[in-house]
CSV table of C-alpha atoms in Angstrom, one decimal:
chain,number,residue,atom,x,y,z
A,16,UNK,CA,42.6,19.0,125.3
A,17,UNK,CA,43.9,22.3,125.5
A,18,UNK,CA,43.3,24.7,128.3
A,19,UNK,CA,41.4,27.2,126.4
A,20,UNK,CA,39.0,24.4,125.1
A,21,UNK,CA,38.3,23.2,128.9
A,22,UNK,CA,37.7,26.6,130.0
A,23,UNK,CA,35.6,27.4,127.0
A,24,UNK,CA,33.5,24.3,128.1
A,25,UNK,CA,33.5,25.3,131.4
A,26,UNK,CA,32.2,28.9,131.1
A,27,UNK,CA,29.5,27.2,128.4
A,28,UNK,CA,28.4,25.2,131.1
A,29,UNK,CA,28.2,27.7,134.2
A,30,UNK,CA,26.0,29.5,131.5
A,31,UNK,CA,23.9,26.8,130.8
A,32,UNK,CA,23.2,26.0,134.7
A,33,UNK,CA,22.7,29.3,135.8
A,34,UNK,CA,20.0,29.5,133.0
A,35,UNK,CA,18.6,26.9,134.4
A,36,UNK,CA,18.4,27.8,137.5
A,37,UNK,CA,16.8,31.2,136.3
A,38,UNK,CA,14.6,30.7,133.8
A,39,UNK,CA,11.6,32.0,135.0
A,40,UNK,CA,13.4,35.2,135.1
A,41,UNK,CA,15.5,35.0,131.7
A,42,UNK,CA,13.1,33.1,129.3
A,43,UNK,CA,13.5,35.3,126.5
A,44,UNK,CA,9.8,35.0,125.1
A,45,UNK,CA,6.8,37.1,126.0
A,46,UNK,CA,5.2,36.7,129.4
A,47,UNK,CA,3.5,33.2,129.9
A,48,UNK,CA,1.2,32.3,132.9
A,49,UNK,CA,2.2,28.3,134.8
A,50,UNK,CA,1.2,27.7,138.3
A,51,UNK,CA,2.4,25.3,141.5
A,52,UNK,CA,0.5,22.2,140.4
A,53,UNK,CA,-0.6,21.6,144.2
A,54,UNK,CA,-2.7,23.6,146.6
A,55,UNK,CA,-4.5,22.7,149.6
A,56,UNK,CA,-7.5,24.6,151.6
A,57,UNK,CA,-8.2,22.7,155.0
A,58,UNK,CA,-11.6,23.3,156.9
A,59,UNK,CA,-11.6,22.3,161.0
A,60,UNK,CA,-14.3,22.5,163.3
A,61,UNK,CA,-14.3,26.3,164.0
A,62,UNK,CA,-14.8,27.1,160.2
A,63,UNK,CA,-17.4,24.5,159.9
A,64,UNK,CA,-18.8,26.2,163.2
A,65,UNK,CA,-18.7,29.6,161.2
A,66,UNK,CA,-19.9,28.0,158.0
A,67,UNK,CA,-22.8,26.4,159.3
A,68,UNK,CA,-24.3,26.6,163.0
A,69,UNK,CA,-23.1,30.3,164.0
A,70,UNK,CA,-25.8,33.1,163.7
A,71,UNK,CA,-23.3,35.1,161.4
A,72,UNK,CA,-22.2,32.8,159.1
A,73,UNK,CA,-18.7,33.0,157.1
A,74,UNK,CA,-19.2,30.1,154.3
A,75,UNK,CA,-15.8,30.8,152.8
A,76,UNK,CA,-12.5,30.7,153.0
A,77,UNK,CA,-9.6,32.5,151.4
A,78,UNK,CA,-6.7,30.2,149.9
A,79,UNK,CA,-4.4,31.3,147.8
A,80,UNK,CA,-3.0,29.6,143.9
A,81,UNK,CA,0.2,30.3,143.2
A,82,UNK,CA,1.0,31.5,139.5
A,83,UNK,CA,5.0,31.9,138.3
A,84,UNK,CA,5.7,33.5,135.0
A,85,UNK,CA,7.5,32.1,132.2
A,86,UNK,CA,9.6,35.1,130.5
A,87,UNK,CA,11.5,38.1,131.6
A,88,UNK,CA,9.9,39.6,135.1
A,89,UNK,CA,7.6,42.5,134.0
A,90,UNK,CA,8.5,46.3,134.0
A,91,UNK,CA,4.7,46.8,134.3
A,92,UNK,CA,1.8,45.1,135.9
A,93,UNK,CA,-0.3,42.7,133.4
A,94,UNK,CA,-3.8,40.8,133.9
A,95,UNK,CA,-5.0,37.2,134.4
A,96,UNK,CA,-8.2,35.4,134.7
A,97,UNK,CA,-8.1,31.8,136.2
A,98,UNK,CA,-11.1,29.2,135.8
A,99,UNK,CA,-12.0,25.8,138.1
A,100,UNK,CA,-13.8,22.2,137.1
A,101,UNK,CA,-14.2,19.3,139.2
A,102,UNK,CA,-11.7,16.9,138.9
A,103,UNK,CA,-12.4,13.2,137.6
A,104,UNK,CA,-10.8,11.9,140.6
A,105,UNK,CA,-12.5,13.2,143.8
A,106,UNK,CA,-14.7,12.4,146.4
A,107,UNK,CA,-17.2,15.7,146.1
A,108,UNK,CA,-17.8,18.5,144.5
A,109,UNK,CA,-15.4,22.2,145.5
A,110,UNK,CA,-17.4,25.5,145.7
A,111,UNK,CA,-14.5,28.2,144.7
A,112,UNK,CA,-15.5,32.2,143.9
A,113,UNK,CA,-12.7,33.1,142.0
A,114,UNK,CA,-11.9,37.4,141.9
A,115,UNK,CA,-10.9,37.9,138.2
A,116,UNK,CA,-9.1,40.0,137.4
A,117,UNK,CA,-5.8,38.9,139.6
A,118,UNK,CA,-2.5,41.3,138.7
A,119,UNK,CA,0.7,40.4,138.4
A,120,UNK,CA,3.0,42.8,139.8
A,121,UNK,CA,6.5,43.9,138.5
A,122,UNK,CA,9.8,42.5,139.1
A,123,UNK,CA,8.4,39.2,140.8
A,124,UNK,CA,8.8,35.7,139.5
A,125,UNK,CA,5.5,34.4,141.7
A,126,UNK,CA,2.1,36.0,142.7
A,127,UNK,CA,-1.0,34.6,145.1
A,128,UNK,CA,-4.2,34.5,143.6
A,129,UNK,CA,-6.5,34.2,146.5
A,130,UNK,CA,-9.7,32.2,145.9
A,131,UNK,CA,-12.5,32.0,148.2
A,132,UNK,CA,-13.8,28.2,149.6
A,133,UNK,CA,-17.2,27.2,150.5
A,134,UNK,CA,-16.5,24.8,153.8
A,135,UNK,CA,-17.7,21.2,152.9
A,136,UNK,CA,-20.5,20.3,154.2
A,137,UNK,CA,-21.1,17.4,157.3
A,138,UNK,CA,-21.5,14.9,154.1
A,139,UNK,CA,-18.2,15.3,153.1
A,140,UNK,CA,-16.3,15.2,156.3
A,141,UNK,CA,-13.4,13.3,156.7
A,142,UNK,CA,-12.9,10.9,159.7
A,143,UNK,CA,-9.9,9.5,161.4
A,144,UNK,CA,-9.6,6.5,159.3
A,145,UNK,CA,-11.2,7.7,156.2
A,146,UNK,CA,-9.9,11.4,154.1
A,147,UNK,CA,-12.5,12.5,151.7
A,148,UNK,CA,-11.4,15.4,149.5
A,149,UNK,CA,-12.8,17.5,146.9
A,150,UNK,CA,-10.4,18.5,144.1
A,151,UNK,CA,-11.1,21.2,141.7
A,152,UNK,CA,-8.1,22.0,138.8
A,153,UNK,CA,-7.3,25.8,138.7
A,154,UNK,CA,-6.2,26.9,135.3
A,155,UNK,CA,-5.7,30.1,133.0
A,156,UNK,CA,-9.2,31.6,131.6
A,157,UNK,CA,-7.6,32.2,128.2
A,158,UNK,CA,-11.2,32.8,127.2
A,159,UNK,CA,-11.9,36.0,129.1
A,160,UNK,CA,-10.8,39.3,127.4
A,161,UNK,CA,-8.4,40.6,130.8
A,162,UNK,CA,-6.0,37.4,130.7
A,163,UNK,CA,-3.1,38.7,128.9
A,164,UNK,CA,-0.3,36.1,129.5
A,165,UNK,CA,0.3,33.4,127.3
A,166,UNK,CA,0.4,29.8,128.2
A,167,UNK,CA,3.8,28.0,130.0
A,168,UNK,CA,5.0,24.6,130.1
A,169,UNK,CA,2.2,22.1,129.9
A,170,UNK,CA,3.0,20.0,132.5
A,171,UNK,CA,2.4,23.4,135.2
A,172,UNK,CA,-0.9,24.6,133.5
A,173,UNK,CA,-2.9,23.2,136.4
A,174,UNK,CA,-3.1,23.4,139.7
A,175,UNK,CA,-5.3,20.9,142.0
A,176,UNK,CA,-6.8,22.1,144.7
A,177,UNK,CA,-7.3,19.8,147.4
A,178,UNK,CA,-10.5,20.9,150.1
A,179,UNK,CA,-11.0,18.5,152.9
A,180,UNK,CA,-13.1,19.0,156.2
A,181,UNK,CA,-11.3,17.4,159.4
A,182,UNK,CA,-13.0,18.4,162.5
A,183,UNK,CA,-11.3,16.1,164.6
A,184,UNK,CA,-10.3,17.6,168.3
A,185,UNK,CA,-6.9,17.0,169.6
A,186,UNK,CA,-8.5,17.3,173.2
A,187,UNK,CA,-11.5,15.2,172.9
A,188,UNK,CA,-11.9,13.2,176.2
A,189,UNK,CA,-13.6,9.7,175.8
A,190,UNK,CA,-13.9,9.6,179.6
A,191,UNK,CA,-16.5,12.4,179.7
A,192,UNK,CA,-18.2,11.9,176.1
A,193,UNK,CA,-17.8,8.6,175.0
A,194,UNK,CA,-16.0,7.3,171.7
A,195,UNK,CA,-15.6,9.5,169.3
A,196,UNK,CA,-17.1,10.0,165.9
A,197,UNK,CA,-17.9,12.8,163.6
A,198,UNK,CA,-21.7,12.0,163.5
A,199,UNK,CA,-21.6,12.8,167.6
A,200,UNK,CA,-19.3,16.0,167.5
A,201,UNK,CA,-21.5,17.6,165.0
A,202,UNK,CA,-24.5,16.8,167.3
A,203,UNK,CA,-22.6,18.8,170.0
A,204,UNK,CA,-21.4,21.7,168.3
A,205,UNK,CA,-25.2,22.2,167.2
A,206,UNK,CA,-26.3,21.6,170.8
A,207,UNK,CA,-24.2,23.8,171.9
A,208,UNK,CA,-23.5,26.3,169.2
A,209,UNK,CA,-19.9,26.2,170.0
A,210,UNK,CA,-16.6,23.7,169.4
A,211,UNK,CA,-15.5,21.6,171.7
A,212,UNK,CA,-13.0,23.8,173.5
A,213,UNK,CA,-16.0,26.0,174.7
A,214,UNK,CA,-18.0,22.6,175.9
A,215,UNK,CA,-17.8,22.6,180.1
A,216,UNK,CA,-16.9,18.8,181.0
A,217,UNK,CA,-20.1,19.0,183.4
A,218,UNK,CA,-22.3,16.7,184.3
A,219,UNK,CA,-25.0,18.8,183.8
A,220,UNK,CA,-23.8,18.8,179.6
A,221,UNK,CA,-23.9,15.2,179.6
A,222,UNK,CA,-27.6,15.0,181.2
A,223,UNK,CA,-28.5,17.9,178.5
A,224,UNK,CA,-26.5,15.9,175.6
A,225,UNK,CA,-28.5,12.4,176.4
A,226,UNK,CA,-31.8,14.4,176.4
A,227,UNK,CA,-31.2,16.3,173.7
A,228,UNK,CA,-30.3,13.5,171.8
A,229,UNK,CA,-33.2,11.3,172.9
A,230,UNK,CA,-35.2,13.9,171.2
A,231,UNK,CA,-33.4,14.3,167.9
A,232,UNK,CA,-33.5,10.3,167.7
A,233,UNK,CA,-36.8,10.6,168.6
A,234,UNK,CA,-37.3,12.6,165.1
A,235,UNK,CA,-35.1,11.7,162.9
A,236,UNK,CA,-33.4,8.2,164.1
A,237,UNK,CA,-30.5,7.4,165.7
A,238,UNK,CA,-26.9,8.6,164.7
A,239,UNK,CA,-24.0,6.0,163.9
A,240,UNK,CA,-20.1,5.8,164.7
A,241,UNK,CA,-17.0,6.2,161.9
A,242,UNK,CA,-15.4,3.8,159.6
A,243,UNK,CA,-15.4,0.2,161.2
A,244,UNK,CA,-17.9,1.4,164.0
A,245,UNK,CA,-20.4,2.9,161.3
A,246,UNK,CA,-23.2,0.3,162.7
A,247,UNK,CA,-22.9,1.1,166.1
A,248,UNK,CA,-25.1,3.7,167.6
A,249,UNK,CA,-23.5,6.8,168.9
A,250,UNK,CA,-23.9,7.3,173.1
A,251,UNK,CA,-23.3,10.1,175.9
A,252,UNK,CA,-22.0,9.1,179.3
A,253,UNK,CA,-22.8,9.9,182.4
A,254,UNK,CA,-20.7,10.2,185.1
């Protein structure tokens, strides 16, 4: 093989690699849209408090879906619309609000769309040993007349939005509050209208929890622990 042939082959290889690395920007077709295939939206104890316990409730949380362009970079903005369906494999249904249409700006390869996810309920909470997830499959809404893009690669047409509620506070003190369980912590937040950081470690608060729990149990029955302790009734210590 002569030098000219080797040089030509090397140049073609470099060009191929360059095109692969920049296929979003240089793909020579009309604009198409696809998505980063996984997104997550995790709610914590403060989110739950604001959604269901606080006087002024905020039930939704803003999360991001990343859309990416297949084709030449835009020279003028275009709009796109997204929709969602519940995934077959999920622990609970997810409620998501979309603000269609979204605008894909010029001269960039990716754009983030804000969606608003409703906080899961206490029945949908994860425990220390068991994660519960709601999953919504988000994709382009091509039926909407405001959607101006074609479809991207088939393997990237759906973004799985994973939603969880994890309320466990790392500052939990078993000496003051006893063994942790989600039902116990929900009860404490409902009694004191705050998260754990706002509950003083005092005998007065321990007595208040014991009194309130006794009243609760008369009306609704006992609360239980999580996972391996799901048949053990919760209790509050007294120092």
